[in-house]
């Protein structure tokens, strides 16, 4: 076959291609993570990694196992649906600790905490309780609303605020 | 068997689910999270949102979201009846520090919390060149931090602006519905900390989830429906001017 | 604050894709355009532009080697970029681009160059000593058969490779256009015309680049520029440019006439933040001016010297104009909010991983590579090479 006599160099070039492809396949089998393709075109273990991230908010269920008394107070008041950490901040460090007393949460300051939700603005739904700057006349909210877990007006302290 | 307090507490949410199943007479459905049994979504009730920013702060703390970037954020819309299609929108620092008092007493105001819509036909996972972002079998759009190139193509492809490149990790980052929480029977950090219940995690595959009743009886919308992304974050009372 | 006007989604304020991603379609476009010019000789038998054939291929190769670098510099994790080859996501235009790139580099450009240069490579392998000699020896792949029949076969295979190369070049750059054109979230990009506009502007910029490089190298070698050659190139440049201009105008008119939900926002952007790069640089300076200049050279019989000067001016303006077009697509597409309610600002750093200096370096690098390539594989036939080349035909 004389027509093939002069094709040697072409086969060498093609051989380079095949060689590169084989190396590629070899490396690929070695490099691609084992769980890739387990559920789809991604690393299946990525889901495990994501689920294993640490928690910072323990969730109100955790709080309520110990603080059942406060949960009961809350349940009957206006803040029944406000979860603990919404005001107290992330407490997984306290709630999930072997010794919770080692990480005592800091008590929130009502002077800055309450207005985060209750500051008056036209932009809030009208039926949501809101107060403007004059309302407290500089006093901390808990002066009158003594129990933030069930923030009805404490009648004994009724005085300054309208 | 002796268990310490931490172990008991970690198991507790799962136990609560188990208890529900036992009460319902189906104890075999108890614990051990199975991906095939869930299809996560979220319900947002615009009429309940007060723009306090608790969700933004909680999200940042729970997920170590870098400053200036947001897995969830809150926008405040001001829509005037004279110009319904050109709303004035603000979202100072994503609502992390709350909002300034609204002063102009014209038109209407409302807050729109935003987060990844966990699209079932997500344009972001479509464009990822390597499979580093994907929809998990339980319907959460995730990023594989160990596999992402940081090319930012997904950030470009998201119509909602829900993605960003994490400045330290240099990989794409976004809301994953607090996957580490919801797989343990807890709700997301934003839902846990929403004082008015404006955000509710929902499981579309759970027949007992109140979302089904809610979707049947309310005017519910998703963001940018024209994008046809199969968004699974449902908004109640969403104004037409929201984009 | 942060250069934001109106409302941006908070994650949109900083741009994701910097000037490096502007370079990427620009450089890839030059590759595709240069190759198309080379194919004029091989497939369409335009003998007038033969002096640029090999130069065009070498130019294409030098730019192609640099094309992935801006992407690498931009990636947050460049060490993971191999994943694009090992686990390519079939629905991602970017992943497919990786394969198209490799195909184009190896199966088309390198193969075609190798076939075309083989006779000289073998000659030099036998006559050159030292490291360079070893390099030539490696390039022969150990086969020294340059018989008349073998070279004739190479010529035939080369023709087929070029034939495959034309759609490959279109695909290479069409894919770049598709990367942008397929993003439905971004109305500035989302357009089925995007790949086509990219291809034609690529041809325009590539042809202009080879024309300028040819004129410059000929000048530097102290030889006379082949006027018939540059006349032919300028003619093709003009006609391609007209098609490109028509397509871009169509895109623009369509957007203005349709005036969809994004129009007001984009229109405002074009008249403010993008006014200089889009209206002034891209359209007036980079498109209309060179079009008029080229039209003059086609319609009026000008003296040689003036013609050459006009070609240089038009070619340079085209290079700037096409760069501006890439800039306006990539950067412009990120300046407005997807809420259509606001705009942000792009701040380019001078010295940073994605800054001006790196970009300038990446833009000059292909020229340095071309210099080396020209040293190793001279594209012009001189002395003994002349004879060989004649024999190869």
GROMACS .gro file of N, CA and C in nm, chain B residues 29-162:
model
  402
  191UNK      N    1  -4.211   0.696   6.075
  191UNK     CA    2  -4.164   0.812   5.999
  191UNK      C    3  -4.060   0.894   6.075
  192UNK      N    4  -4.035   0.853   6.196
  192UNK     CA    5  -3.948   0.931   6.285
  192UNK      C    6  -3.806   0.951   6.233
  193UNK      N    7  -3.728   1.028   6.311
  193UNK     CA    8  -3.596   1.085   6.280
  193UNK      C    9  -3.525   1.050   6.151
  194UNK      N   10  -3.397   1.044   6.164
  194UNK     CA   11  -3.308   1.019   6.050
  194UNK      C   12  -3.352   1.086   5.922
  195UNK      N   13  -3.289   1.197   5.900
  195UNK     CA   14  -3.327   1.282   5.787
  195UNK      C   15  -3.307   1.211   5.654
  196UNK      N   16  -3.412   1.207   5.575
  196UNK     CA   17  -3.400   1.149   5.440
  196UNK      C   18  -3.425   1.259   5.338
  197UNK      N   19  -3.328   1.281   5.250
  197UNK     CA   20  -3.339   1.390   5.153
  197UNK      C   21  -3.460   1.374   5.062
  198UNK      N   22  -3.490   1.250   5.025
  198UNK     CA   23  -3.598   1.229   4.929
  198UNK      C   24  -3.735   1.265   4.986
  199UNK      N   25  -3.742   1.287   5.118
  199UNK     CA   26  -3.872   1.314   5.180
  199UNK      C   27  -3.901   1.463   5.195
  200UNK      N   28  -3.811   1.547   5.145
  200UNK     CA   29  -3.830   1.691   5.165
  200UNK      C   30  -3.815   1.766   5.033
  201UNK      N   31  -3.881   1.880   5.028
  201UNK     CA   32  -3.866   1.973   4.915
  201UNK      C   33  -3.886   2.111   4.974
  202UNK      N   34  -3.772   2.172   5.010
  202UNK     CA   35  -3.777   2.292   5.094
  202UNK      C   36  -3.816   2.418   5.017
  203UNK      N   37  -3.884   2.505   5.086
  203UNK     CA   38  -3.921   2.633   5.028
  203UNK      C   39  -3.941   2.731   5.144
  204UNK      N   40  -3.981   2.852   5.113
  204UNK     CA   41  -4.010   2.947   5.220
  204UNK      C   42  -4.128   3.033   5.182
  205UNK      N   43  -4.199   3.073   5.285
  205UNK     CA   44  -4.316   3.158   5.266
  205UNK      C   45  -4.287   3.291   5.333
  206UNK      N   46  -4.309   3.400   5.260
  206UNK     CA   47  -4.284   3.532   5.317
  206UNK      C   48  -4.412   3.613   5.310
  207UNK      N   49  -4.453   3.662   5.427
  207UNK     CA   50  -4.577   3.737   5.434
  207UNK      C   51  -4.542   3.886   5.444
  208UNK      N   52  -4.554   3.955   5.331
  208UNK     CA   53  -4.517   4.097   5.324
  208UNK      C   54  -4.593   4.178   5.429
  209UNK      N   55  -4.721   4.145   5.451
  209UNK     CA   56  -4.803   4.226   5.541
  209UNK      C   57  -4.757   4.213   5.686
  210UNK      N   58  -4.674   4.114   5.716
  210UNK     CA   59  -4.629   4.098   5.854
  210UNK      C   60  -4.491   4.157   5.878
  211UNK      N   61  -4.418   4.187   5.771
  211UNK     CA   62  -4.278   4.230   5.789
  211UNK      C   63  -4.273   4.374   5.840
  212UNK      N   64  -4.195   4.395   5.948
  212UNK     CA   65  -4.184   4.528   6.006
  212UNK      C   66  -4.047   4.592   5.979
  213UNK      N   67  -3.964   4.523   5.902
  213UNK     CA   68  -3.835   4.582   5.864
  213UNK      C   69  -3.739   4.599   5.980
  214UNK      N   70  -3.743   4.510   6.078
  214UNK     CA   71  -3.655   4.524   6.194
  214UNK      C   72  -3.512   4.482   6.162
  215UNK      N   73  -3.496   4.398   6.059
  215UNK     CA   74  -3.362   4.353   6.022
  215UNK      C   75  -3.311   4.236   6.104
  216UNK      N   76  -3.395   4.180   6.189
  216UNK     CA   77  -3.353   4.067   6.271
  216UNK      C   78  -3.306   3.949   6.186
  217UNK      N   79  -3.377   3.925   6.077
  217UNK     CA   80  -3.340   3.812   5.990
  217UNK      C   81  -3.201   3.833   5.930
  218UNK      N   82  -3.172   3.958   5.891
  218UNK     CA   83  -3.042   3.986   5.827
  218UNK      C   84  -2.930   3.964   5.927
  219UNK      N   85  -2.952   4.012   6.049
  219UNK     CA   86  -2.848   3.996   6.153
  219UNK      C   87  -2.832   3.849   6.192
  220UNK      N   88  -2.946   3.781   6.206
  220UNK     CA   89  -2.940   3.640   6.246
  220UNK      C   90  -2.869   3.559   6.139
  221UNK      N   91  -2.900   3.588   6.014
  221UNK     CA   92  -2.838   3.516   5.902
  221UNK      C   93  -2.687   3.538   5.903
  222UNK      N   94  -2.649   3.664   5.923
  222UNK     CA   95  -2.505   3.697   5.921
  222UNK      C   96  -2.432   3.624   6.033
  223UNK      N   97  -2.496   3.617   6.152
  223UNK     CA   98  -2.432   3.552   6.265
  223UNK      C   99  -2.427   3.400   6.245
  224UNK      N  100  -2.536   3.343   6.197
  224UNK     CA  101  -2.542   3.198   6.183
  224UNK      C  102  -2.449   3.148   6.073
  225UNK      N  103  -2.439   3.225   5.965
  225UNK     CA  104  -2.365   3.177   5.848
  225UNK      C  105  -2.233   3.249   5.825
  226UNK      N  106  -2.193   3.332   5.924
  226UNK     CA  107  -2.069   3.409   5.912
  226UNK      C  108  -2.063   3.479   5.777
  227UNK      N  109  -2.169   3.550   5.746
  227UNK     CA  110  -2.175   3.621   5.618
  227UNK      C  111  -2.081   3.742   5.625
  228UNK      N  112  -1.988   3.755   5.529
  228UNK     CA  113  -1.895   3.867   5.534
  228UNK      C  114  -1.967   4.001   5.520
  229UNK      N  115  -1.915   4.103   5.589
  229UNK     CA  116  -1.978   4.235   5.588
  229UNK      C  117  -1.991   4.285   5.444
  230UNK      N  118  -2.104   4.350   5.417
  230UNK     CA  119  -2.125   4.405   5.283
  230UNK      C  120  -2.182   4.305   5.185
  231UNK      N  121  -2.199   4.180   5.227
  231UNK     CA  122  -2.260   4.078   5.143
  231UNK      C  123  -2.378   4.018   5.218
  232UNK      N  124  -2.473   3.963   5.144
  232UNK     CA  125  -2.598   3.923   5.209
  232UNK      C  126  -2.653   3.793   5.153
  233UNK      N  127  -2.679   3.698   5.244
  233UNK     CA  128  -2.755   3.579   5.204
  233UNK      C  129  -2.903   3.611   5.208
  234UNK      N  130  -2.940   3.701   5.299
  234UNK     CA  131  -3.075   3.754   5.299
  234UNK      C  132  -3.064   3.903   5.328
  235UNK      N  133  -3.158   3.979   5.275
  235UNK     CA  134  -3.160   4.122   5.302
  235UNK      C  135  -3.304   4.169   5.293
  236UNK      N  136  -3.326   4.293   5.338
  236UNK     CA  137  -3.462   4.346   5.337
  236UNK      C  138  -3.463   4.477   5.260
  237UNK      N  139  -3.560   4.492   5.172
  237UNK     CA  140  -3.574   4.616   5.096
  237UNK      C  141  -3.700   4.689   5.142
  238UNK      N  142  -3.694   4.821   5.143
  238UNK     CA  143  -3.816   4.895   5.173
  238UNK      C  144  -3.864   4.965   5.047
  239UNK      N  145  -3.984   4.937   5.010
  239UNK     CA  146  -4.043   4.998   4.891
  239UNK      C  147  -4.131   5.115   4.931
  240UNK      N  148  -4.128   5.218   4.851
  240UNK     CA  149  -4.221   5.329   4.865
  240UNK      C  150  -4.283   5.351   4.728
  241UNK      N  151  -4.410   5.322   4.718
  241UNK     CA  152  -4.478   5.330   4.589
  241UNK      C  153  -4.583   5.439   4.594
  242UNK      N  154  -4.569   5.530   4.499
  242UNK     CA  155  -4.663   5.641   4.492
  242UNK      C  156  -4.772   5.606   4.392
  243UNK      N  157  -4.896   5.648   4.422
  243UNK     CA  158  -5.004   5.612   4.329
  243UNK      C  159  -4.986   5.678   4.193
  244UNK      N  160  -4.904   5.783   4.187
  244UNK     CA  161  -4.884   5.851   4.060
  244UNK      C  162  -4.781   5.782   3.972
  245UNK      N  163  -4.702   5.697   4.033
  245UNK     CA  164  -4.599   5.629   3.955
  245UNK      C  165  -4.579   5.487   4.007
  246UNK      N  166  -4.675   5.403   3.974
  246UNK     CA  167  -4.677   5.269   4.031
  246UNK      C  168  -4.561   5.181   3.986
  247UNK      N  169  -4.505   5.211   3.869
  247UNK     CA  170  -4.401   5.122   3.818
  247UNK      C  171  -4.260   5.169   3.851
  248UNK      N  172  -4.249   5.287   3.912
  248UNK     CA  173  -4.117   5.337   3.949
  248UNK      C  174  -4.107   5.353   4.099
  249UNK      N  175  -4.097   5.243   4.171
  249UNK     CA  176  -4.092   5.253   4.317
  249UNK      C  177  -3.961   5.312   4.363
  250UNK      N  178  -3.964   5.372   4.482
  250UNK     CA  179  -3.838   5.416   4.543
  250UNK      C  180  -3.800   5.307   4.642
  251UNK      N  181  -3.682   5.252   4.622
  251UNK     CA  182  -3.641   5.138   4.704
  251UNK      C  183  -3.514   5.172   4.778
  252UNK      N  184  -3.509   5.134   4.905
  252UNK     CA  185  -3.384   5.146   4.978
  252UNK      C  186  -3.357   5.015   5.051
  253UNK      N  187  -3.230   4.990   5.074
  253UNK     CA  188  -3.191   4.874   5.154
  253UNK      C  189  -3.055   4.905   5.215
  254UNK      N  190  -3.052   5.003   5.310
  254UNK     CA  191  -2.922   5.044   5.365
  254UNK      C  192  -2.854   4.929   5.436
  255UNK      N  193  -2.735   4.896   5.392
  255UNK     CA  194  -2.660   4.781   5.446
  255UNK      C  195  -2.750   4.657   5.452
  256UNK      N  196  -2.833   4.640   5.350
  256UNK     CA  197  -2.919   4.523   5.342
  256UNK      C  198  -3.025   4.517   5.450
  257UNK      N  199  -3.044   4.627   5.526
  257UNK     CA  200  -3.139   4.627   5.636
  257UNK      C  201  -3.079   4.573   5.764
  258UNK      N  202  -2.950   4.550   5.763
  258UNK     CA  203  -2.880   4.494   5.879
  258UNK      C  204  -2.900   4.583   6.003
  259UNK      N  205  -2.896   4.715   5.982
  259UNK     CA  206  -2.911   4.807   6.094
  259UNK      C  207  -3.053   4.865   6.101
  260UNK      N  208  -3.147   4.797   6.041
  260UNK     CA  209  -3.282   4.850   6.037
  260UNK      C  210  -3.294   4.959   5.931
  261UNK      N  211  -3.405   5.035   5.939
  261UNK     CA  212  -3.431   5.137   5.837
  261UNK      C  213  -3.454   5.272   5.902
  262UNK      N  214  -3.419   5.380   5.831
  262UNK     CA  215  -3.452   5.513   5.883
  262UNK      C  216  -3.604   5.532   5.882
  263UNK      N  217  -3.652   5.620   5.969
  263UNK     CA  218  -3.796   5.643   5.975
  263UNK      C  219  -3.845   5.698   5.842
  264UNK      N  220  -3.959   5.647   5.797
  264UNK     CA  221  -4.018   5.699   5.673
  264UNK      C  222  -4.093   5.826   5.707
  265UNK      N  223  -4.074   5.928   5.626
  265UNK     CA  224  -4.132   6.057   5.660
  265UNK      C  225  -4.240   6.102   5.562
  266UNK      N  226  -4.224   6.069   5.436
  266UNK     CA  227  -4.319   6.117   5.334
  266UNK      C  228  -4.451   6.043   5.345
  267UNK      N  229  -4.554   6.113   5.380
  267UNK     CA  230  -4.681   6.046   5.402
  267UNK      C  231  -4.764   6.038   5.274
  268UNK      N  232  -4.703   5.984   5.170
  268UNK     CA  233  -4.779   5.965   5.047
  268UNK      C  234  -4.759   5.821   5.002
  269UNK      N  235  -4.851   5.771   4.926
  269UNK     CA  236  -4.837   5.636   4.871
  269UNK      C  237  -4.831   5.532   4.980
  270UNK      N  238  -4.769   5.421   4.944
  270UNK     CA  239  -4.762   5.312   5.042
  270UNK      C  240  -4.620   5.265   5.061
  271UNK      N  241  -4.597   5.214   5.179
  271UNK     CA  242  -4.465   5.159   5.214
  271UNK      C  243  -4.482   5.011   5.246
  272UNK      N  244  -4.384   4.934   5.214
  272UNK     CA  245  -4.381   4.796   5.262
  272UNK      C  246  -4.239   4.743   5.251
  273UNK      N  247  -4.213   4.638   5.328
  273UNK     CA  248  -4.080   4.577   5.330
  273UNK      C  249  -4.083   4.446   5.254
  274UNK      N  250  -3.976   4.420   5.183
  274UNK     CA  251  -3.966   4.294   5.109
  274UNK      C  252  -3.836   4.222   5.149
  275UNK      N  253  -3.850   4.119   5.232
  275UNK     CA  254  -3.730   4.040   5.263
  275UNK      C  255  -3.693   3.955   5.142
  276UNK      N  256  -3.564   3.949   5.113
  276UNK     CA  257  -3.520   3.870   4.997
  276UNK      C  258  -3.418   3.766   5.042
  277UNK      N  259  -3.414   3.660   4.968
  277UNK     CA  260  -3.315   3.555   4.991
  277UNK      C  261  -3.311   3.472   4.864
  278UNK      N  262  -3.224   3.374   4.862
  278UNK     CA  263  -3.220   3.286   4.745
  278UNK      C  264  -3.355   3.220   4.729
  279UNK      N  265  -3.407   3.221   4.608
  279UNK     CA  266  -3.540   3.165   4.582
  279UNK      C  267  -3.540   3.013   4.567
  280UNK      N  268  -3.426   2.952   4.584
  280UNK     CA  269  -3.414   2.806   4.578
  280UNK      C  270  -3.487   2.753   4.455
  281UNK      N  271  -3.456   2.814   4.341
  281UNK     CA  272  -3.525   2.784   4.216
  281UNK      C  273  -3.513   2.636   4.179
  282UNK      N  274  -3.623   2.582   4.134
  282UNK     CA  275  -3.622   2.442   4.089
  282UNK      C  276  -3.558   2.431   3.950
  283UNK      N  277  -3.567   2.539   3.871
  283UNK     CA  278  -3.498   2.543   3.741
  283UNK      C  279  -3.398   2.658   3.748
  284UNK      N  280  -3.299   2.642   3.832
  284UNK     CA  281  -3.218   2.759   3.866
  284UNK      C  282  -3.117   2.793   3.757
  285UNK      N  283  -3.116   2.920   3.714
  285UNK     CA  284  -3.020   2.961   3.612
  285UNK      C  285  -2.876   2.957   3.664
  286UNK      N  286  -2.858   2.967   3.794
  286UNK     CA  287  -2.721   2.969   3.847
  286UNK      C  288  -2.656   2.831   3.839
  287UNK      N  289  -2.732   2.727   3.874
  287UNK     CA  290  -2.672   2.593   3.867
  287UNK      C  291  -2.654   2.552   3.720
  288UNK      N  292  -2.739   2.606   3.634
  288UNK     CA  293  -2.728   2.574   3.491
  288UNK      C  294  -2.593   2.617   3.436
  289UNK      N  295  -2.546   2.734   3.475
  289UNK     CA  296  -2.424   2.787   3.412
  289UNK      C  297  -2.295   2.745   3.480
  290UNK      N  298  -2.302   2.685   3.599
  290UNK     CA  299  -2.178   2.647   3.668
  290UNK      C  300  -2.099   2.550   3.582
  291UNK      N  301  -1.973   2.585   3.550
  291UNK     CA  302  -1.898   2.501   3.456
  291UNK      C  303  -1.856   2.366   3.514
  292UNK      N  304  -1.851   2.353   3.647
  292UNK     CA  305  -1.791   2.232   3.703
  292UNK      C  306  -1.884   2.153   3.794
  293UNK      N  307  -2.004   2.200   3.816
  293UNK     CA  308  -2.091   2.128   3.910
  293UNK      C  309  -2.058   2.162   4.054
  294UNK      N  310  -2.016   2.287   4.079
  294UNK     CA  311  -1.986   2.328   4.215
  294UNK      C  312  -2.107   2.389   4.282
  295UNK      N  313  -2.209   2.421   4.206
  295UNK     CA  314  -2.334   2.463   4.266
  295UNK      C  315  -2.442   2.376   4.204
  296UNK      N  316  -2.540   2.339   4.285
  296UNK     CA  317  -2.633   2.235   4.242
  296UNK      C  318  -2.759   2.241   4.327
  297UNK      N  319  -2.861   2.172   4.281
  297UNK     CA  320  -2.984   2.161   4.359
  297UNK      C  321  -2.979   2.027   4.431
  298UNK      N  322  -2.983   2.029   4.562
  298UNK     CA  323  -2.977   1.905   4.638
  298UNK      C  324  -3.107   1.827   4.618
  299UNK      N  325  -3.107   1.697   4.648
  299UNK     CA  326  -3.228   1.617   4.627
  299UNK      C  327  -3.347   1.669   4.708
  300UNK      N  328  -3.321   1.747   4.814
  300UNK     CA  329  -3.432   1.803   4.891
  300UNK      C  330  -3.460   1.948   4.854
  301UNK      N  331  -3.411   1.991   4.738
  301UNK     CA  332  -3.455   2.119   4.683
  301UNK      C  333  -3.384   2.242   4.732
  302UNK      N  334  -3.262   2.229   4.781
  302UNK     CA  335  -3.186   2.346   4.825
  302UNK      C  336  -3.072   2.370   4.726
  303UNK      N  337  -3.059   2.495   4.681
  303UNK     CA  338  -2.949   2.528   4.591
  303UNK      C  339  -2.826   2.556   4.675
  304UNK      N  340  -2.722   2.477   4.653
  304UNK     CA  341  -2.604   2.484   4.740
  304UNK      C  342  -2.478   2.516   4.660
  305UNK      N  343  -2.375   2.557   4.733
  305UNK     CA  344  -2.243   2.577   4.673
  305UNK      C  345  -2.145   2.481   4.741
  306UNK      N  346  -2.066   2.414   4.662
  306UNK     CA  347  -1.962   2.326   4.714
  306UNK      C  348  -1.835   2.409   4.728
  307UNK      N  349  -1.806   2.448   4.851
  307UNK     CA  350  -1.694   2.539   4.875
  307UNK      C  351  -1.560   2.476   4.841
  308UNK      N  352  -1.555   2.345   4.839
  308UNK     CA  353  -1.428   2.279   4.808
  308UNK      C  354  -1.411   2.259   4.657
  309UNK      N  355  -1.514   2.291   4.580
  309UNK     CA  356  -1.507   2.262   4.437
  309UNK      C  357  -1.523   2.387   4.350
  310UNK      N  358  -1.575   2.493   4.410
  310UNK     CA  359  -1.605   2.614   4.333
  310UNK      C  360  -1.476   2.682   4.284
  311UNK      N  361  -1.478   2.725   4.157
  311UNK     CA  362  -1.362   2.793   4.099
  311UNK      C  363  -1.358   2.941   4.135
  312UNK      N  364  -1.475   2.994   4.168
  312UNK     CA  365  -1.484   3.138   4.190
  312UNK      C  366  -1.490   3.217   4.061
  313UNK      N  367  -1.552   3.160   3.957
  313UNK     CA  368  -1.556   3.231   3.828
  313UNK      C  369  -1.665   3.336   3.824
  314UNK      N  370  -1.762   3.326   3.917
  314UNK     CA  371  -1.869   3.426   3.931
  314UNK      C  372  -1.973   3.421   3.819
  315UNK      N  373  -1.967   3.318   3.737
  315UNK     CA  374  -2.069   3.309   3.630
  315UNK      C  375  -2.208   3.294   3.692
  316UNK      N  376  -2.218   3.218   3.802
  316UNK     CA  377  -2.347   3.198   3.868
  316UNK      C  378  -2.401   3.330   3.924
  317UNK      N  379  -2.308   3.415   3.973
  317UNK     CA  380  -2.351   3.543   4.027
  317UNK      C  381  -2.417   3.624   3.915
  318UNK      N  382  -2.357   3.617   3.796
  318UNK     CA  383  -2.414   3.689   3.682
  318UNK      C  384  -2.550   3.631   3.642
  319UNK      N  385  -2.565   3.501   3.658
  319UNK     CA  386  -2.685   3.434   3.606
  319UNK      C  387  -2.805   3.447   3.699
  320UNK      N  388  -2.783   3.484   3.824
  320UNK     CA  389  -2.896   3.493   3.918
  320UNK      C  390  -2.974   3.621   3.890
  321UNK      N  391  -3.102   3.610   3.858
  321UNK     CA  392  -3.180   3.730   3.827
  321UNK      C  393  -3.213   3.812   3.951
  322UNK      N  394  -3.191   3.756   4.070
  322UNK     CA  395  -3.237   3.819   4.193
  322UNK      C  396  -3.125   3.883   4.275
  323UNK      N  397  -3.001   3.866   4.229
  323UNK     CA  398  -2.888   3.924   4.303
  323UNK      C  399  -2.863   3.855   4.436
  324UNK      N  400  -2.888   3.724   4.442
  324UNK     CA  401  -2.877   3.653   4.569
  324UNK      C  402  -2.738   3.597   4.594
   0.00000   0.00000   0.00000
